[in-house]
């Protein structure tokens, strides 16, 4: 093992392999640090292609980031924030929320599950089960409503059919009576 020179790796494949190995190592170290030292850790990594990789020692990355913002804002309260700084803080909050929601959506779709803990995977599974129950309930309601509508239409058509038969019978009877004087 030799010392690695700290500069960008030019070979695209080598760069990707190094990224994957070091990313996994960094995620593992973050997990170990949180477990051994009972530290709350949030790690966010964007690859060169823009893919998001994240780790949070708490159940929710958003809560950890909110805690960071609260601590960061409290330390800056000594100096008043300008209006554009407040807007920037709101932008960062919304951006973080959007990233959290996108990450949650990817997790629900079964993507980027690698860094999640058993507890987080179980939460996603429960959330999917609840959503599936809601979907099935809604589907059954729609199907029952359609069935009710079809039964109503069937009854209407049967009533119309009876009326037409009566008219045909009445008309036939009239013709029969007129043919025999």
Tab-separated table of C-alpha atoms in Angstrom:
chain	number	residue	atom	x	y	z
A	1	UNK	CA	0.000	0.000	0.000
A	2	UNK	CA	1.404	3.327	-1.014
A	3	UNK	CA	0.504	6.890	-0.232
A	4	UNK	CA	-2.177	8.237	-2.554
A	5	UNK	CA	-1.567	11.645	-4.042
A	6	UNK	CA	-4.548	13.893	-3.290
A	7	UNK	CA	-5.683	15.061	-6.706
A	8	UNK	CA	-8.511	14.255	-9.072
A	9	UNK	CA	-8.314	10.777	-10.590
A	10	UNK	CA	-8.310	11.221	-14.363
A	11	UNK	CA	-9.380	7.684	-15.340
A	12	UNK	CA	-13.168	7.688	-15.188
A	13	UNK	CA	-13.505	4.014	-14.213
A	14	UNK	CA	-10.847	4.232	-11.510
A	15	UNK	CA	-12.474	7.407	-10.212
A	16	UNK	CA	-15.875	5.680	-10.003
A	17	UNK	CA	-14.411	2.601	-8.244
A	18	UNK	CA	-12.515	4.803	-5.775
A	19	UNK	CA	-15.651	6.862	-5.139
A	20	UNK	CA	-17.743	3.765	-4.430
A	21	UNK	CA	-15.144	2.247	-2.082
A	22	UNK	CA	-14.439	5.457	-0.193
A	23	UNK	CA	-18.137	6.350	-0.009
A	24	UNK	CA	-18.916	2.967	1.548
A	25	UNK	CA	-15.980	3.386	3.920
A	26	UNK	CA	-17.152	6.842	4.916
A	27	UNK	CA	-20.725	5.618	5.486
A	28	UNK	CA	-19.371	2.729	7.578
A	29	UNK	CA	-17.207	5.089	9.668
A	30	UNK	CA	-20.184	7.408	10.249
A	31	UNK	CA	-22.277	4.432	11.388
A	32	UNK	CA	-19.500	3.182	13.684
A	33	UNK	CA	-18.945	6.639	15.195
A	34	UNK	CA	-22.661	7.045	15.887
A	35	UNK	CA	-22.881	3.585	17.436
A	36	UNK	CA	-19.690	3.693	19.526
A	37	UNK	CA	-20.004	7.271	20.767
A	38	UNK	CA	-23.776	7.700	20.756
A	39	UNK	CA	-23.344	10.710	18.473
A	40	UNK	CA	-26.054	12.072	16.216
A	41	UNK	CA	-24.614	12.064	12.712
A	42	UNK	CA	-25.965	13.153	9.354
A	43	UNK	CA	-23.873	12.516	6.263
A	44	UNK	CA	-24.861	13.687	2.790
A	45	UNK	CA	-22.857	12.764	-0.315
A	46	UNK	CA	-23.544	13.804	-3.900
A	47	UNK	CA	-21.702	11.827	-6.554
A	48	UNK	CA	-20.179	13.403	-9.640
A	49	UNK	CA	-23.330	12.322	-11.488
A	50	UNK	CA	-25.544	14.028	-8.927
A	51	UNK	CA	-26.790	10.905	-7.122
A	52	UNK	CA	-27.532	11.340	-3.446
A	53	UNK	CA	-26.128	9.052	-0.762
A	54	UNK	CA	-26.948	9.713	2.851
A	55	UNK	CA	-26.673	8.369	6.361
A	56	UNK	CA	-28.463	9.525	9.475
A	57	UNK	CA	-27.961	8.005	12.897
A	58	UNK	CA	-31.396	9.221	13.965
A	59	UNK	CA	-34.603	7.957	12.431
A	60	UNK	CA	-34.967	11.129	10.374
A	61	UNK	CA	-32.320	13.089	8.488
A	62	UNK	CA	-34.624	16.104	8.473
A	63	UNK	CA	-34.710	16.231	12.302
A	64	UNK	CA	-30.912	16.159	12.468
A	65	UNK	CA	-30.639	18.961	9.914
A	66	UNK	CA	-33.244	20.990	11.800
A	67	UNK	CA	-31.218	20.509	14.965
A	68	UNK	CA	-28.110	21.709	13.103
A	69	UNK	CA	-29.942	24.773	11.792
A	70	UNK	CA	-31.290	25.584	15.235
A	71	UNK	CA	-27.823	25.363	16.794
A	72	UNK	CA	-26.272	27.261	13.906
A	73	UNK	CA	-28.918	30.018	14.032
A	74	UNK	CA	-28.676	30.302	17.837
A	75	UNK	CA	-24.922	30.851	17.601
A	76	UNK	CA	-25.500	33.597	15.026
A	77	UNK	CA	-28.282	35.359	16.982
A	78	UNK	CA	-25.765	37.737	18.510
A	79	UNK	CA	-25.655	39.521	15.146
A	80	UNK	CA	-28.972	40.418	13.509
A	81	UNK	CA	-29.678	38.595	10.245
A	82	UNK	CA	-30.329	40.650	7.144
A	83	UNK	CA	-33.521	39.971	5.194
A	84	UNK	CA	-31.675	38.163	2.391
A	85	UNK	CA	-29.966	35.941	4.972
A	86	UNK	CA	-33.369	35.021	6.400
A	87	UNK	CA	-34.605	34.270	2.896
A	88	UNK	CA	-31.499	32.173	2.288
A	89	UNK	CA	-32.165	30.269	5.513
A	90	UNK	CA	-35.740	29.624	4.359
A	91	UNK	CA	-34.396	28.515	0.986
A	92	UNK	CA	-32.004	26.089	2.668
A	93	UNK	CA	-34.798	24.767	4.863
A	94	UNK	CA	-37.065	24.186	1.860
A	95	UNK	CA	-34.201	22.687	-0.135
A	96	UNK	CA	-33.409	20.282	2.702
A	97	UNK	CA	-37.086	19.369	2.998
A	98	UNK	CA	-37.258	18.743	-0.762
A	99	UNK	CA	-34.149	16.557	-0.618
A	100	UNK	CA	-35.630	14.641	2.314
A	101	UNK	CA	-38.906	14.086	0.443
A	102	UNK	CA	-37.054	13.009	-2.720
A	103	UNK	CA	-34.943	10.613	-0.668
A	104	UNK	CA	-38.071	9.234	1.023
A	105	UNK	CA	-39.698	8.777	-2.368
A	106	UNK	CA	-36.642	6.896	-3.667
A	107	UNK	CA	-36.685	4.701	-0.545
A	108	UNK	CA	-40.382	3.929	-0.998
A	109	UNK	CA	-39.646	2.993	-4.609
A	110	UNK	CA	-36.977	0.583	-3.325
A	111	UNK	CA	-33.946	2.671	-4.323
A	112	UNK	CA	-30.956	3.769	-2.195
A	113	UNK	CA	-31.811	1.366	0.644
A	114	UNK	CA	-28.167	0.470	1.387
A	115	UNK	CA	-27.405	2.921	4.207
A	116	UNK	CA	-30.767	2.452	5.968
A	117	UNK	CA	-31.006	0.662	9.307
A	118	UNK	CA	-33.385	-2.200	10.061
A	119	UNK	CA	-35.632	0.197	11.977
A	120	UNK	CA	-35.806	2.609	9.037
A	121	UNK	CA	-36.508	-0.252	6.619
A	122	UNK	CA	-39.306	-1.468	8.881
A	123	UNK	CA	-40.766	2.055	8.999
A	124	UNK	CA	-40.753	2.217	5.189
A	125	UNK	CA	-42.337	-1.243	5.016
A	126	UNK	CA	-45.087	-0.175	7.464
A	127	UNK	CA	-45.656	3.026	5.508
A	128	UNK	CA	-46.005	1.039	2.267
A	129	UNK	CA	-48.413	-1.416	3.975
A	130	UNK	CA	-50.590	1.455	5.220
A	131	UNK	CA	-50.537	3.094	1.779
A	132	UNK	CA	-51.458	-0.200	0.150
A	133	UNK	CA	-54.421	-0.591	2.522
A	134	UNK	CA	-55.614	2.938	1.646
A	135	UNK	CA	-55.244	2.196	-2.066
A	136	UNK	CA	-57.146	-1.081	-1.794
A	137	UNK	CA	-59.906	0.576	0.241
A	138	UNK	CA	-60.254	3.333	-2.358
A	139	UNK	CA	-60.181	0.802	-5.215
A	140	UNK	CA	-62.902	-1.282	-3.556
A	141	UNK	CA	-65.029	1.824	-3.007
A	142	UNK	CA	-64.670	2.832	-6.671
A	143	UNK	CA	-65.522	-0.703	-7.809
A	144	UNK	CA	-68.569	-0.869	-5.519
A	145	UNK	CA	-69.753	2.536	-6.735
A	146	UNK	CA	-69.388	1.371	-10.352
A	147	UNK	CA	-71.219	-1.856	-9.531
A	148	UNK	CA	-74.068	0.110	-7.927
A	149	UNK	CA	-74.281	2.367	-11.003
A	150	UNK	CA	-74.345	-0.637	-13.313
A	151	UNK	CA	-77.082	-2.307	-11.258
A	152	UNK	CA	-79.127	0.892	-11.424
A	153	UNK	CA	-78.668	1.044	-15.203
A	154	UNK	CA	-79.605	-2.642	-15.464
A	155	UNK	CA	-82.809	-2.007	-13.517
A	156	UNK	CA	-83.625	0.980	-15.748
A	157	UNK	CA	-83.072	-1.101	-18.883
A	158	UNK	CA	-85.217	-3.939	-17.502
A	159	UNK	CA	-88.011	-1.465	-16.742
A	160	UNK	CA	-87.738	-0.017	-20.250
A	161	UNK	CA	-87.775	-3.527	-21.680
A	162	UNK	CA	-90.985	-4.363	-19.740
A	163	UNK	CA	-92.633	-1.200	-20.989
A	164	UNK	CA	-91.648	-1.968	-24.582
A	165	UNK	CA	-92.984	-5.524	-24.279
A	166	UNK	CA	-96.270	-4.201	-22.958
A	167	UNK	CA	-96.482	-1.811	-25.887
A	168	UNK	CA	-95.625	-4.564	-28.365
A	169	UNK	CA	-98.208	-6.904	-26.808
A	170	UNK	CA	-100.785	-4.152	-26.752
A	171	UNK	CA	-100.056	-3.256	-30.354
A	172	UNK	CA	-100.151	-6.952	-31.389
A	173	UNK	CA	-103.427	-7.417	-29.632
A	174	UNK	CA	-104.846	-4.341	-31.333
A	175	UNK	CA	-103.754	-5.681	-34.740
A	176	UNK	CA	-105.218	-9.066	-33.939
A	177	UNK	CA	-108.546	-7.575	-32.956
A	178	UNK	CA	-108.651	-5.437	-36.107
A	179	UNK	CA	-107.948	-8.377	-38.413
A	180	UNK	CA	-110.880	-10.395	-37.074
A	181	UNK	CA	-114.067	-8.373	-37.184
